[in-house]
Structure formats: C-alpha cells, structure tokens
C-alpha cells in the first residue's frame, strides 16, 4: 500500500466550512502532503488522516555504536578514526533541501479535476419529472433549499467515474455528485467535473423520459485550479454557481466556434494528429484563452449521442490544463 499523504494515497479530509478547509490545506501544503478536502456542512468533521500524518508511529531504531575520534577506525586500517573514515563520512553527508510547498490541484472526491459545469434542461412535464425524481432511491430532496441531490449510491452508484462508488471512503458517504434545482420550466444541474456531467446526462436520459425533460445547453467555467496559499483558496471559495452562471452574463457567452471546428486537432488520438500542420495549429488554438464562462449548445445530443456532450467538454478541459501548467 502506498504511503499516506502521497499522490497515490492522499489524505482524505471532511470538514464543515471553507475556513476549516483552508486550515487543512495550509498544513498539508507546508508538509508537501497530498490531500483531498471535502466540505460537507451537514456531516461530522473527520481529519483522522491528517492526525496520522502529524503524529506518525515512531519506527523502531536499532542500537548503533558511535566510534570515538581517537579510537581505531573500524575499517581495519590501523589508523585513528579521525584520520581515516571520519572525513569520508562527513563529505558524503547530503545537505537538506529547503523545498517550497507544492501547489495542490483541486480535484473532486471521485478524483476528477474540479471544473464547475451547469446543465440546462427544458421541462415539458414538471409533475411527471418530480415524480421520477422522487422514485429514484439515489435522489435526496432538501426542502429548506428546494434542491434535489443525486447521491453516488443506489442507481447512481453504477456511474462510470474515476473512483467507483464502493471505493469512496466511508467517511465521505453519501457523496453528492450533482445538485438539481427547478426554475419554472427550466431544470439546472450543477456539477464539479466534466466526467460527472457526461455521466449524469446519460443517467437522466435513462431514468427520465424525454417527453418530460430535454437538455438544451450547458455552461462551463473554463479554468482549473491549483492552490498553494490563502488568496488562491479564497478565489475558489468565492465561486458560486448562481453567480458565475448568471443569466445576464450568459447572454454574451457564446461558444468558441474556432475551437469547436478544430476539435480533431486538439483531442488526442485524432486522425489529423500526425499531419505536418498539427503541431502549429494545436499550439495556436491552445494559446488563445477561452472565455471564462462559455455557453455551449448540445442540441445535437439526441441525434449524435453522448459525444455531443463529451467532446466539447473534453476540449475545454485540455485547453484549461495547458493554461494551468503553462
């Protein structure tokens, strides 16, 4: 098993508010520990992994014999230790490097890159839609905030995410992977990754009849996040779906036509990837920044299938990663 706090086995922490999350991130950054922090106000805090890292079990040390400077050297040369191997041992000592804390890339608890996305559905039969939501065992309704949460269990537990539902840490369950709100004849679904968006679109299409609701378009926040200090974490804390996907802003957020038309150049494994013009075109497209918020039509989903959702999202994630790493 990988060592706790490494990239392969990050510490998993659950806290109740953003300030506590900031505190945990600061501790982990200072010690170069990998960590996944989940903010769940309704659940009890669990920072046991951090506590294990702070107070690790002391290894059993074997007794060692220290050779005196004036004693015969243990190499058998007959010389005193100070005139023989002492200098060699001092010369081989390595200086301790003062490494700066590494940035932490924000990911979901199912190990996908955190990237806010909102799906928009047109409701044709609200009564039947609500009946379908109530029928699903994986859906939980919060009357206080009038929101339906899709939990990563029961029917939704079979979704194809990076970490299977059974492998999600017990302290993180039940894990919310999508939030649904109804506004008149419009249904919003808020998600934290492109993988979740793709999976939920297929899930909704399987569980709810198209006569009741159909997807119209989606909006994406074209940025990924690395956190290494308080200011950067505060920027992420300010991200509110209702603010960043405000309708007044979206009216001017048209899709990037150039990127859409050259999808085969950006996506890995495409037929044009081996052509001579590929490196130059790819470089030109990726260097151009995308709008921070982008509205993307998915009207062809019901004709072309899930690729109408997956491809535009995947393209934008690739570009966002290029800009994140520089």
PDB file of C-alpha atoms in Angstrom:
ATOM      1  CA  UNK A   1       0.000   0.000   0.000  1.00  0.00           C
ATOM      2  CA  UNK A   2       1.237   3.488  -0.859  1.00  0.00           C
ATOM      3  CA  UNK A   3       2.345   5.808   1.928  1.00  0.00           C
ATOM      4  CA  UNK A   4      -0.358   8.079   3.344  1.00  0.00           C
ATOM      5  CA  UNK A   5      -0.022  11.657   2.110  1.00  0.00           C
ATOM      6  CA  UNK A   6       1.470  10.736  -1.268  1.00  0.00           C
ATOM      7  CA  UNK A   7      -0.055  11.315  -4.701  1.00  0.00           C
ATOM      8  CA  UNK A   8      -1.128   7.668  -4.918  1.00  0.00           C
ATOM      9  CA  UNK A   9      -2.700   7.738  -1.456  1.00  0.00           C
ATOM     10  CA  UNK A  10      -3.673  11.292  -0.499  1.00  0.00           C
ATOM     11  CA  UNK A  11      -5.140  12.078   2.870  1.00  0.00           C
ATOM     12  CA  UNK A  12      -8.951  12.354   2.695  1.00  0.00           C
ATOM     13  CA  UNK A  13     -10.466  15.032   4.927  1.00  0.00           C
ATOM     14  CA  UNK A  14     -14.036  16.105   5.567  1.00  0.00           C
ATOM     15  CA  UNK A  15     -14.762  19.500   7.137  1.00  0.00           C
ATOM     16  CA  UNK A  16     -17.841  21.633   7.640  1.00  0.00           C
ATOM     17  CA  UNK A  17     -16.748  25.013   6.281  1.00  0.00           C
ATOM     18  CA  UNK A  18     -14.303  26.705   3.933  1.00  0.00           C
ATOM     19  CA  UNK A  19     -12.176  28.270   6.669  1.00  0.00           C
ATOM     20  CA  UNK A  20     -11.508  24.861   8.180  1.00  0.00           C
ATOM     21  CA  UNK A  21     -10.700  23.534   4.682  1.00  0.00           C
ATOM     22  CA  UNK A  22      -8.200  26.369   4.287  1.00  0.00           C
ATOM     23  CA  UNK A  23      -6.541  25.386   7.576  1.00  0.00           C
ATOM     24  CA  UNK A  24      -6.194  21.749   6.463  1.00  0.00           C
ATOM     25  CA  UNK A  25      -4.804  22.782   3.064  1.00  0.00           C
ATOM     26  CA  UNK A  26      -2.219  25.031   4.727  1.00  0.00           C
ATOM     27  CA  UNK A  27      -0.988  22.194   6.945  1.00  0.00           C
ATOM     28  CA  UNK A  28      -0.711  19.797   4.017  1.00  0.00           C
ATOM     29  CA  UNK A  29       0.984  22.316   1.727  1.00  0.00           C
ATOM     30  CA  UNK A  30       3.558  23.106   4.415  1.00  0.00           C
ATOM     31  CA  UNK A  31       4.438  19.421   4.684  1.00  0.00           C
ATOM     32  CA  UNK A  32       4.081  18.539   0.975  1.00  0.00           C
ATOM     33  CA  UNK A  33       1.289  16.068   1.725  1.00  0.00           C
ATOM     34  CA  UNK A  34      -1.245  15.096  -0.931  1.00  0.00           C
ATOM     35  CA  UNK A  35      -4.781  15.755   0.262  1.00  0.00           C
ATOM     36  CA  UNK A  36      -8.408  15.737  -0.873  1.00  0.00           C
ATOM     37  CA  UNK A  37     -10.612  18.094   1.122  1.00  0.00           C
ATOM     38  CA  UNK A  38     -14.394  17.822   1.037  1.00  0.00           C
ATOM     39  CA  UNK A  39     -16.683  20.486   2.533  1.00  0.00           C
ATOM     40  CA  UNK A  40     -19.890  18.939   3.889  1.00  0.00           C
ATOM     41  CA  UNK A  41     -21.681  21.201   6.409  1.00  0.00           C
ATOM     42  CA  UNK A  42     -24.198  18.517   7.396  1.00  0.00           C
ATOM     43  CA  UNK A  43     -21.625  15.890   8.412  1.00  0.00           C
ATOM     44  CA  UNK A  44     -19.258  15.492  11.344  1.00  0.00           C
ATOM     45  CA  UNK A  45     -15.691  16.614  10.744  1.00  0.00           C
ATOM     46  CA  UNK A  46     -13.162  13.871  10.030  1.00  0.00           C
ATOM     47  CA  UNK A  47      -9.469  14.788   9.892  1.00  0.00           C
ATOM     48  CA  UNK A  48      -8.106  11.440  11.092  1.00  0.00           C
ATOM     49  CA  UNK A  49      -5.760  11.111   8.102  1.00  0.00           C
ATOM     50  CA  UNK A  50      -4.143  14.477   8.915  1.00  0.00           C
ATOM     51  CA  UNK A  51      -3.771  13.438  12.547  1.00  0.00           C
ATOM     52  CA  UNK A  52      -2.000  10.257  11.462  1.00  0.00           C
ATOM     53  CA  UNK A  53       0.418  12.292   9.364  1.00  0.00           C
ATOM     54  CA  UNK A  54       1.093  14.789  12.144  1.00  0.00           C
ATOM     55  CA  UNK A  55       1.782  12.094  14.761  1.00  0.00           C
ATOM     56  CA  UNK A  56       3.205   9.123  12.818  1.00  0.00           C
ATOM     57  CA  UNK A  57       4.211   5.931  14.572  1.00  0.00           C
ATOM     58  CA  UNK A  58       7.844   6.075  15.612  1.00  0.00           C
ATOM     59  CA  UNK A  59       9.964   3.459  13.823  1.00  0.00           C
ATOM     60  CA  UNK A  60      11.968   1.059  15.963  1.00  0.00           C
ATOM     61  CA  UNK A  61      15.600   2.136  15.851  1.00  0.00           C
ATOM     62  CA  UNK A  62      18.407  -0.368  16.056  1.00  0.00           C
ATOM     63  CA  UNK A  63      21.119   0.487  18.592  1.00  0.00           C
ATOM     64  CA  UNK A  64      24.231   1.841  16.929  1.00  0.00           C
ATOM     65  CA  UNK A  65      27.767   2.150  18.213  1.00  0.00           C
ATOM     66  CA  UNK A  66      29.384   5.568  17.807  1.00  0.00           C
ATOM     67  CA  UNK A  67      33.088   5.426  17.061  1.00  0.00           C
ATOM     68  CA  UNK A  68      35.198   7.933  19.013  1.00  0.00           C
ATOM     69  CA  UNK A  69      37.500  10.273  17.064  1.00  0.00           C
ATOM     70  CA  UNK A  70      40.646   8.851  18.669  1.00  0.00           C
ATOM     71  CA  UNK A  71      39.584   5.196  18.536  1.00  0.00           C
ATOM     72  CA  UNK A  72      40.959   2.806  15.901  1.00  0.00           C
ATOM     73  CA  UNK A  73      38.972   3.058  12.687  1.00  0.00           C
ATOM     74  CA  UNK A  74      36.597   0.148  12.213  1.00  0.00           C
ATOM     75  CA  UNK A  75      37.682  -0.280   8.567  1.00  0.00           C
ATOM     76  CA  UNK A  76      40.783  -2.119   9.799  1.00  0.00           C
ATOM     77  CA  UNK A  77      43.387   0.347   8.500  1.00  0.00           C
ATOM     78  CA  UNK A  78      45.035   0.714  11.918  1.00  0.00           C
ATOM     79  CA  UNK A  79      44.678   4.498  11.806  1.00  0.00           C
ATOM     80  CA  UNK A  80      42.633   6.588  14.200  1.00  0.00           C
ATOM     81  CA  UNK A  81      39.052   7.166  13.076  1.00  0.00           C
ATOM     82  CA  UNK A  82      39.582  10.971  12.838  1.00  0.00           C
ATOM     83  CA  UNK A  83      42.469  10.455  10.358  1.00  0.00           C
ATOM     84  CA  UNK A  84      40.704   7.780   8.301  1.00  0.00           C
ATOM     85  CA  UNK A  85      36.975   7.362   7.605  1.00  0.00           C
ATOM     86  CA  UNK A  86      35.631  10.326   9.610  1.00  0.00           C
ATOM     87  CA  UNK A  87      36.386  12.764   6.783  1.00  0.00           C
ATOM     88  CA  UNK A  88      34.798  10.434   4.246  1.00  0.00           C
ATOM     89  CA  UNK A  89      31.572  10.146   6.239  1.00  0.00           C
ATOM     90  CA  UNK A  90      31.367  13.925   6.651  1.00  0.00           C
ATOM     91  CA  UNK A  91      31.952  14.504   2.934  1.00  0.00           C
ATOM     92  CA  UNK A  92      29.145  12.130   1.959  1.00  0.00           C
ATOM     93  CA  UNK A  93      26.552  13.833   4.126  1.00  0.00           C
ATOM     94  CA  UNK A  94      23.856  15.448   1.948  1.00  0.00           C
ATOM     95  CA  UNK A  95      22.544  18.917   2.729  1.00  0.00           C
ATOM     96  CA  UNK A  96      18.835  19.134   3.493  1.00  0.00           C
ATOM     97  CA  UNK A  97      16.962  20.929   0.769  1.00  0.00           C
ATOM     98  CA  UNK A  98      14.568  23.677   1.758  1.00  0.00           C
ATOM     99  CA  UNK A  99      11.773  22.853  -0.645  1.00  0.00           C
ATOM    100  CA  UNK A 100       8.859  25.159  -1.206  1.00  0.00           C
ATOM    101  CA  UNK A 101       5.374  23.704  -0.634  1.00  0.00           C
ATOM    102  CA  UNK A 102       3.974  22.279  -3.845  1.00  0.00           C
ATOM    103  CA  UNK A 103       0.721  23.564  -5.277  1.00  0.00           C
ATOM    104  CA  UNK A 104      -2.290  21.332  -4.806  1.00  0.00           C
ATOM    105  CA  UNK A 105      -4.542  20.761  -7.798  1.00  0.00           C
ATOM    106  CA  UNK A 106      -8.175  20.825  -6.739  1.00  0.00           C
ATOM    107  CA  UNK A 107      -9.966  17.562  -7.520  1.00  0.00           C
ATOM    108  CA  UNK A 108     -13.314  16.035  -6.608  1.00  0.00           C
ATOM    109  CA  UNK A 109     -13.647  13.177  -4.150  1.00  0.00           C
ATOM    110  CA  UNK A 110     -14.044  10.880  -7.163  1.00  0.00           C
ATOM    111  CA  UNK A 111     -10.631  12.042  -8.420  1.00  0.00           C
ATOM    112  CA  UNK A 112     -11.611  14.256 -11.345  1.00  0.00           C
ATOM    113  CA  UNK A 113     -10.319  17.761 -11.986  1.00  0.00           C
ATOM    114  CA  UNK A 114     -12.614  20.292 -10.359  1.00  0.00           C
ATOM    115  CA  UNK A 115     -14.301  22.378 -13.058  1.00  0.00           C
ATOM    116  CA  UNK A 116     -17.783  23.897 -12.489  1.00  0.00           C
ATOM    117  CA  UNK A 117     -20.438  22.970 -15.048  1.00  0.00           C
ATOM    118  CA  UNK A 118     -24.170  23.627 -15.215  1.00  0.00           C
ATOM    119  CA  UNK A 119     -26.579  21.692 -17.426  1.00  0.00           C
ATOM    120  CA  UNK A 120     -29.827  23.286 -18.581  1.00  0.00           C
ATOM    121  CA  UNK A 121     -32.931  21.224 -19.323  1.00  0.00           C
ATOM    122  CA  UNK A 122     -36.294  22.343 -20.671  1.00  0.00           C
ATOM    123  CA  UNK A 123     -39.194  20.883 -18.675  1.00  0.00           C
ATOM    124  CA  UNK A 124     -42.233  19.728 -20.660  1.00  0.00           C
ATOM    125  CA  UNK A 125     -43.995  17.889 -17.823  1.00  0.00           C
ATOM    126  CA  UNK A 126     -42.970  19.135 -14.394  1.00  0.00           C
ATOM    127  CA  UNK A 127     -45.351  16.919 -12.458  1.00  0.00           C
ATOM    128  CA  UNK A 128     -44.026  13.720 -14.031  1.00  0.00           C
ATOM    129  CA  UNK A 129     -40.429  14.939 -13.700  1.00  0.00           C
ATOM    130  CA  UNK A 130     -40.833  15.415  -9.944  1.00  0.00           C
ATOM    131  CA  UNK A 131     -42.484  12.002  -9.684  1.00  0.00           C
ATOM    132  CA  UNK A 132     -39.463  10.426 -11.401  1.00  0.00           C
ATOM    133  CA  UNK A 133     -37.042  12.215  -9.078  1.00  0.00           C
ATOM    134  CA  UNK A 134     -38.980  11.027  -6.031  1.00  0.00           C
ATOM    135  CA  UNK A 135     -38.937   7.461  -7.352  1.00  0.00           C
ATOM    136  CA  UNK A 136     -35.134   7.346  -7.598  1.00  0.00           C
ATOM    137  CA  UNK A 137     -33.537   5.999  -4.411  1.00  0.00           C
ATOM    138  CA  UNK A 138     -30.298   7.872  -5.118  1.00  0.00           C
ATOM    139  CA  UNK A 139     -32.041  11.265  -5.089  1.00  0.00           C
ATOM    140  CA  UNK A 140     -32.465  13.215  -1.860  1.00  0.00           C
ATOM    141  CA  UNK A 141     -34.684  16.297  -1.608  1.00  0.00           C
ATOM    142  CA  UNK A 142     -33.723  19.184   0.687  1.00  0.00           C
ATOM    143  CA  UNK A 143     -36.891  21.155   1.339  1.00  0.00           C
ATOM    144  CA  UNK A 144     -35.058  24.008   3.070  1.00  0.00           C
ATOM    145  CA  UNK A 145     -33.139  24.999  -0.065  1.00  0.00           C
ATOM    146  CA  UNK A 146     -35.519  23.398  -2.593  1.00  0.00           C
ATOM    147  CA  UNK A 147     -32.736  21.298  -4.116  1.00  0.00           C
ATOM    148  CA  UNK A 148     -32.538  17.686  -5.256  1.00  0.00           C
ATOM    149  CA  UNK A 149     -29.190  15.984  -4.651  1.00  0.00           C
ATOM    150  CA  UNK A 150     -28.045  12.973  -6.676  1.00  0.00           C
ATOM    151  CA  UNK A 151     -26.036  10.717  -4.379  1.00  0.00           C
ATOM    152  CA  UNK A 152     -23.292   8.391  -5.571  1.00  0.00           C
ATOM    153  CA  UNK A 153     -25.135   5.255  -4.494  1.00  0.00           C
ATOM    154  CA  UNK A 154     -28.110   3.018  -5.392  1.00  0.00           C
ATOM    155  CA  UNK A 155     -28.974   3.626  -9.068  1.00  0.00           C
ATOM    156  CA  UNK A 156     -26.299   6.319  -9.478  1.00  0.00           C
ATOM    157  CA  UNK A 157     -23.703   4.076  -7.847  1.00  0.00           C
ATOM    158  CA  UNK A 158     -23.125   2.434 -11.229  1.00  0.00           C
ATOM    159  CA  UNK A 159     -21.986   5.636 -12.919  1.00  0.00           C
ATOM    160  CA  UNK A 160     -18.592   5.438 -14.609  1.00  0.00           C
ATOM    161  CA  UNK A 161     -16.464   7.840 -12.547  1.00  0.00           C
ATOM    162  CA  UNK A 162     -12.735   7.600 -11.789  1.00  0.00           C
ATOM    163  CA  UNK A 163     -13.354   6.139  -8.344  1.00  0.00           C
ATOM    164  CA  UNK A 164     -16.138   3.520  -8.102  1.00  0.00           C
ATOM    165  CA  UNK A 165     -18.860   4.164  -5.531  1.00  0.00           C
ATOM    166  CA  UNK A 166     -17.723   1.210  -3.402  1.00  0.00           C
ATOM    167  CA  UNK A 167     -14.219   2.673  -3.108  1.00  0.00           C
ATOM    168  CA  UNK A 168     -15.298   6.115  -1.918  1.00  0.00           C
ATOM    169  CA  UNK A 169     -14.104   6.461   1.701  1.00  0.00           C
ATOM    170  CA  UNK A 170     -16.919   5.664   4.136  1.00  0.00           C
ATOM    171  CA  UNK A 171     -16.406   8.967   5.894  1.00  0.00           C
ATOM    172  CA  UNK A 172     -17.264  10.764   2.622  1.00  0.00           C
ATOM    173  CA  UNK A 173     -20.555   8.938   2.103  1.00  0.00           C
ATOM    174  CA  UNK A 174     -23.188   9.665   0.991  1.00  0.00           C
ATOM    175  CA  UNK A 175     -21.346  11.629  -1.672  1.00  0.00           C
ATOM    176  CA  UNK A 176     -23.309  14.260  -3.602  1.00  0.00           C
ATOM    177  CA  UNK A 177     -22.281  14.239  -7.275  1.00  0.00           C
ATOM    178  CA  UNK A 178     -24.956  16.582  -8.678  1.00  0.00           C
ATOM    179  CA  UNK A 179     -27.468  19.153  -7.471  1.00  0.00           C
ATOM    180  CA  UNK A 180     -30.770  19.789  -9.241  1.00  0.00           C
ATOM    181  CA  UNK A 181     -32.927  22.897  -8.960  1.00  0.00           C
ATOM    182  CA  UNK A 182     -36.176  23.649 -10.789  1.00  0.00           C
ATOM    183  CA  UNK A 183     -36.956  27.169 -12.002  1.00  0.00           C
ATOM    184  CA  UNK A 184     -40.293  27.299 -13.784  1.00  0.00           C
ATOM    185  CA  UNK A 185     -39.819  25.300 -16.981  1.00  0.00           C
ATOM    186  CA  UNK A 186     -36.036  25.102 -16.592  1.00  0.00           C
ATOM    187  CA  UNK A 187     -34.044  22.477 -14.679  1.00  0.00           C
ATOM    188  CA  UNK A 188     -30.459  23.247 -13.615  1.00  0.00           C
ATOM    189  CA  UNK A 189     -27.985  20.506 -12.762  1.00  0.00           C
ATOM    190  CA  UNK A 190     -24.762  21.708 -11.120  1.00  0.00           C
ATOM    191  CA  UNK A 191     -21.667  19.506 -11.300  1.00  0.00           C
ATOM    192  CA  UNK A 192     -17.992  19.681 -10.344  1.00  0.00           C
ATOM    193  CA  UNK A 193     -16.309  17.874 -13.251  1.00  0.00           C
ATOM    194  CA  UNK A 194     -16.749  17.081 -16.935  1.00  0.00           C
ATOM    195  CA  UNK A 195     -16.771  13.359 -16.126  1.00  0.00           C
ATOM    196  CA  UNK A 196     -19.716  13.830 -13.795  1.00  0.00           C
ATOM    197  CA  UNK A 197     -21.517  15.936 -16.394  1.00  0.00           C
ATOM    198  CA  UNK A 198     -21.195  13.252 -19.074  1.00  0.00           C
ATOM    199  CA  UNK A 199     -22.317  10.524 -16.672  1.00  0.00           C
ATOM    200  CA  UNK A 200     -25.312  12.499 -15.383  1.00  0.00           C
ATOM    201  CA  UNK A 201     -26.568  13.382 -18.875  1.00  0.00           C
ATOM    202  CA  UNK A 202     -26.706   9.687 -19.738  1.00  0.00           C
ATOM    203  CA  UNK A 203     -28.228   8.869 -16.346  1.00  0.00           C
ATOM    204  CA  UNK A 204     -31.033  11.423 -16.703  1.00  0.00           C
ATOM    205  CA  UNK A 205     -31.751  10.214 -20.232  1.00  0.00           C
ATOM    206  CA  UNK A 206     -32.061   6.633 -18.959  1.00  0.00           C
ATOM    207  CA  UNK A 207     -34.148   7.331 -15.870  1.00  0.00           C
ATOM    208  CA  UNK A 208     -36.449  10.154 -17.034  1.00  0.00           C
ATOM    209  CA  UNK A 209     -38.453  10.152 -20.251  1.00  0.00           C
ATOM    210  CA  UNK A 210     -37.560  12.709 -22.894  1.00  0.00           C
ATOM    211  CA  UNK A 211     -41.228  13.668 -23.007  1.00  0.00           C
ATOM    212  CA  UNK A 212     -40.774  15.136 -19.536  1.00  0.00           C
ATOM    213  CA  UNK A 213     -37.427  16.915 -19.867  1.00  0.00           C
ATOM    214  CA  UNK A 214     -34.735  17.514 -22.514  1.00  0.00           C
ATOM    215  CA  UNK A 215     -31.272  19.028 -22.306  1.00  0.00           C
ATOM    216  CA  UNK A 216     -30.907  22.358 -24.137  1.00  0.00           C
ATOM    217  CA  UNK A 217     -27.398  23.656 -23.451  1.00  0.00           C
ATOM    218  CA  UNK A 218     -24.634  23.714 -20.873  1.00  0.00           C
ATOM    219  CA  UNK A 219     -22.277  26.270 -19.408  1.00  0.00           C
ATOM    220  CA  UNK A 220     -18.704  25.675 -18.251  1.00  0.00           C
ATOM    221  CA  UNK A 221     -16.196  27.592 -16.171  1.00  0.00           C
ATOM    222  CA  UNK A 222     -13.085  27.442 -18.359  1.00  0.00           C
ATOM    223  CA  UNK A 223     -10.448  27.149 -15.651  1.00  0.00           C
ATOM    224  CA  UNK A 224      -8.814  24.574 -13.402  1.00  0.00           C
ATOM    225  CA  UNK A 225      -7.396  25.340 -10.000  1.00  0.00           C
ATOM    226  CA  UNK A 226      -4.086  24.984  -8.139  1.00  0.00           C
ATOM    227  CA  UNK A 227      -3.999  26.072  -4.515  1.00  0.00           C
ATOM    228  CA  UNK A 228      -0.883  26.938  -2.536  1.00  0.00           C
ATOM    229  CA  UNK A 229      -1.898  29.908  -0.421  1.00  0.00           C
ATOM    230  CA  UNK A 230      -4.819  31.637   1.238  1.00  0.00           C
ATOM    231  CA  UNK A 231      -5.528  34.064  -1.594  1.00  0.00           C
ATOM    232  CA  UNK A 232      -5.878  31.317  -4.191  1.00  0.00           C
ATOM    233  CA  UNK A 233      -8.147  29.301  -1.929  1.00  0.00           C
ATOM    234  CA  UNK A 234     -10.298  32.385  -1.325  1.00  0.00           C
ATOM    235  CA  UNK A 235     -10.801  32.748  -5.075  1.00  0.00           C
ATOM    236  CA  UNK A 236     -12.221  29.233  -5.223  1.00  0.00           C
ATOM    237  CA  UNK A 237     -14.360  29.841  -2.167  1.00  0.00           C
ATOM    238  CA  UNK A 238     -15.988  32.765  -3.992  1.00  0.00           C
ATOM    239  CA  UNK A 239     -17.175  30.558  -6.836  1.00  0.00           C
ATOM    240  CA  UNK A 240     -20.948  30.403  -6.577  1.00  0.00           C
ATOM    241  CA  UNK A 241     -22.851  28.633  -9.357  1.00  0.00           C
ATOM    242  CA  UNK A 242     -25.708  31.122  -9.301  1.00  0.00           C
ATOM    243  CA  UNK A 243     -23.245  33.998  -9.654  1.00  0.00           C
ATOM    244  CA  UNK A 244     -20.826  32.624 -12.243  1.00  0.00           C
ATOM    245  CA  UNK A 245     -23.660  31.214 -14.356  1.00  0.00           C
ATOM    246  CA  UNK A 246     -25.888  34.260 -14.008  1.00  0.00           C
ATOM    247  CA  UNK A 247     -28.324  34.621 -16.916  1.00  0.00           C
ATOM    248  CA  UNK A 248     -27.334  38.243 -17.546  1.00  0.00           C
ATOM    249  CA  UNK A 249     -23.728  37.135 -18.089  1.00  0.00           C
ATOM    250  CA  UNK A 250     -24.641  34.087 -20.170  1.00  0.00           C
ATOM    251  CA  UNK A 251     -26.432  36.163 -22.793  1.00  0.00           C
ATOM    252  CA  UNK A 252     -22.997  37.247 -24.073  1.00  0.00           C
ATOM    253  CA  UNK A 253     -21.203  33.915 -23.534  1.00  0.00           C
ATOM    254  CA  UNK A 254     -21.202  32.392 -26.989  1.00  0.00           C
ATOM    255  CA  UNK A 255     -19.285  29.176 -27.755  1.00  0.00           C
ATOM    256  CA  UNK A 256     -15.795  29.373 -29.262  1.00  0.00           C
ATOM    257  CA  UNK A 257     -16.531  28.383 -32.868  1.00  0.00           C
ATOM    258  CA  UNK A 258     -12.842  28.033 -33.842  1.00  0.00           C
ATOM    259  CA  UNK A 259     -12.192  25.534 -31.069  1.00  0.00           C
ATOM    260  CA  UNK A 260     -15.343  23.599 -31.907  1.00  0.00           C
ATOM    261  CA  UNK A 261     -14.441  23.346 -35.591  1.00  0.00           C
ATOM    262  CA  UNK A 262     -10.917  22.118 -34.826  1.00  0.00           C
ATOM    263  CA  UNK A 263     -11.832  19.529 -32.226  1.00  0.00           C
ATOM    264  CA  UNK A 264      -9.975  16.788 -34.095  1.00  0.00           C
ATOM    265  CA  UNK A 265      -6.717  18.755 -33.774  1.00  0.00           C
ATOM    266  CA  UNK A 266      -6.960  19.279 -30.019  1.00  0.00           C
ATOM    267  CA  UNK A 267      -8.315  15.902 -28.944  1.00  0.00           C
ATOM    268  CA  UNK A 268      -5.657  13.193 -28.526  1.00  0.00           C
ATOM    269  CA  UNK A 269      -5.831  10.178 -30.830  1.00  0.00           C
ATOM    270  CA  UNK A 270      -7.390  12.050 -33.752  1.00  0.00           C
ATOM    271  CA  UNK A 271      -6.703  11.233 -37.387  1.00  0.00           C
ATOM    272  CA  UNK A 272      -5.145  14.629 -38.113  1.00  0.00           C
ATOM    273  CA  UNK A 273      -2.755  14.416 -35.202  1.00  0.00           C
ATOM    274  CA  UNK A 274       0.035  13.011 -37.369  1.00  0.00           C
ATOM    275  CA  UNK A 275      -0.199  15.660 -40.066  1.00  0.00           C
ATOM    276  CA  UNK A 276       2.555  18.266 -40.508  1.00  0.00           C
ATOM    277  CA  UNK A 277       0.201  21.118 -39.715  1.00  0.00           C
ATOM    278  CA  UNK A 278      -0.939  19.607 -36.406  1.00  0.00           C
ATOM    279  CA  UNK A 279       1.718  20.978 -34.006  1.00  0.00           C
ATOM    280  CA  UNK A 280       1.388  24.537 -35.284  1.00  0.00           C
ATOM    281  CA  UNK A 281      -2.420  24.556 -35.330  1.00  0.00           C
ATOM    282  CA  UNK A 282      -2.658  22.896 -31.922  1.00  0.00           C
ATOM    283  CA  UNK A 283      -0.273  25.465 -30.457  1.00  0.00           C
ATOM    284  CA  UNK A 284      -2.189  28.390 -31.951  1.00  0.00           C
ATOM    285  CA  UNK A 285      -5.559  27.123 -30.690  1.00  0.00           C
ATOM    286  CA  UNK A 286      -4.424  26.295 -27.187  1.00  0.00           C
ATOM    287  CA  UNK A 287      -2.560  29.584 -26.697  1.00  0.00           C
ATOM    288  CA  UNK A 288      -5.769  31.550 -27.247  1.00  0.00           C
ATOM    289  CA  UNK A 289      -7.587  31.892 -23.924  1.00  0.00           C
ATOM    290  CA  UNK A 290     -11.183  30.749 -23.804  1.00  0.00           C
ATOM    291  CA  UNK A 291     -13.851  32.980 -22.254  1.00  0.00           C
ATOM    292  CA  UNK A 292     -14.055  32.402 -18.514  1.00  0.00           C
ATOM    293  CA  UNK A 293     -17.710  31.368 -18.834  1.00  0.00           C
ATOM    294  CA  UNK A 294     -18.910  29.683 -22.011  1.00  0.00           C
ATOM    295  CA  UNK A 295     -22.369  28.666 -23.119  1.00  0.00           C
ATOM    296  CA  UNK A 296     -22.387  25.561 -25.332  1.00  0.00           C
ATOM    297  CA  UNK A 297     -25.340  24.227 -27.299  1.00  0.00           C
ATOM    298  CA  UNK A 298     -25.970  20.494 -27.084  1.00  0.00           C
ATOM    299  CA  UNK A 299     -28.981  20.357 -29.369  1.00  0.00           C
ATOM    300  CA  UNK A 300     -27.417  17.518 -31.369  1.00  0.00           C
ATOM    301  CA  UNK A 301     -27.205  15.207 -28.356  1.00  0.00           C
ATOM    302  CA  UNK A 302     -30.406  13.392 -29.261  1.00  0.00           C
ATOM    303  CA  UNK A 303     -29.080  12.784 -32.785  1.00  0.00           C
ATOM    304  CA  UNK A 304     -25.332  12.293 -32.280  1.00  0.00           C
ATOM    305  CA  UNK A 305     -25.307  10.702 -28.835  1.00  0.00           C
ATOM    306  CA  UNK A 306     -23.105  11.391 -25.812  1.00  0.00           C
ATOM    307  CA  UNK A 307     -20.172  12.661 -27.931  1.00  0.00           C
ATOM    308  CA  UNK A 308     -22.144  15.878 -28.390  1.00  0.00           C
ATOM    309  CA  UNK A 309     -21.593  16.419 -24.653  1.00  0.00           C
ATOM    310  CA  UNK A 310     -18.260  14.711 -24.105  1.00  0.00           C
ATOM    311  CA  UNK A 311     -16.227  16.247 -26.953  1.00  0.00           C
ATOM    312  CA  UNK A 312     -16.833  19.962 -26.282  1.00  0.00           C
ATOM    313  CA  UNK A 313     -16.231  19.461 -22.567  1.00  0.00           C
ATOM    314  CA  UNK A 314     -13.078  17.411 -23.110  1.00  0.00           C
ATOM    315  CA  UNK A 315     -11.669  20.024 -25.497  1.00  0.00           C
ATOM    316  CA  UNK A 316     -12.102  22.777 -22.955  1.00  0.00           C
ATOM    317  CA  UNK A 317     -10.551  20.724 -20.178  1.00  0.00           C
ATOM    318  CA  UNK A 318      -7.467  20.066 -22.331  1.00  0.00           C
ATOM    319  CA  UNK A 319      -7.072  23.779 -23.048  1.00  0.00           C
ATOM    320  CA  UNK A 320      -7.630  24.638 -19.381  1.00  0.00           C
ATOM    321  CA  UNK A 321      -4.924  22.143 -18.368  1.00  0.00           C
ATOM    322  CA  UNK A 322      -2.469  23.649 -20.858  1.00  0.00           C
ATOM    323  CA  UNK A 323      -3.066  27.109 -19.407  1.00  0.00           C
ATOM    324  CA  UNK A 324      -2.838  25.793 -15.837  1.00  0.00           C
ATOM    325  CA  UNK A 325       0.569  24.213 -16.356  1.00  0.00           C
ATOM    326  CA  UNK A 326       1.791  26.949 -18.710  1.00  0.00           C
TER     327      UNK A 326
END
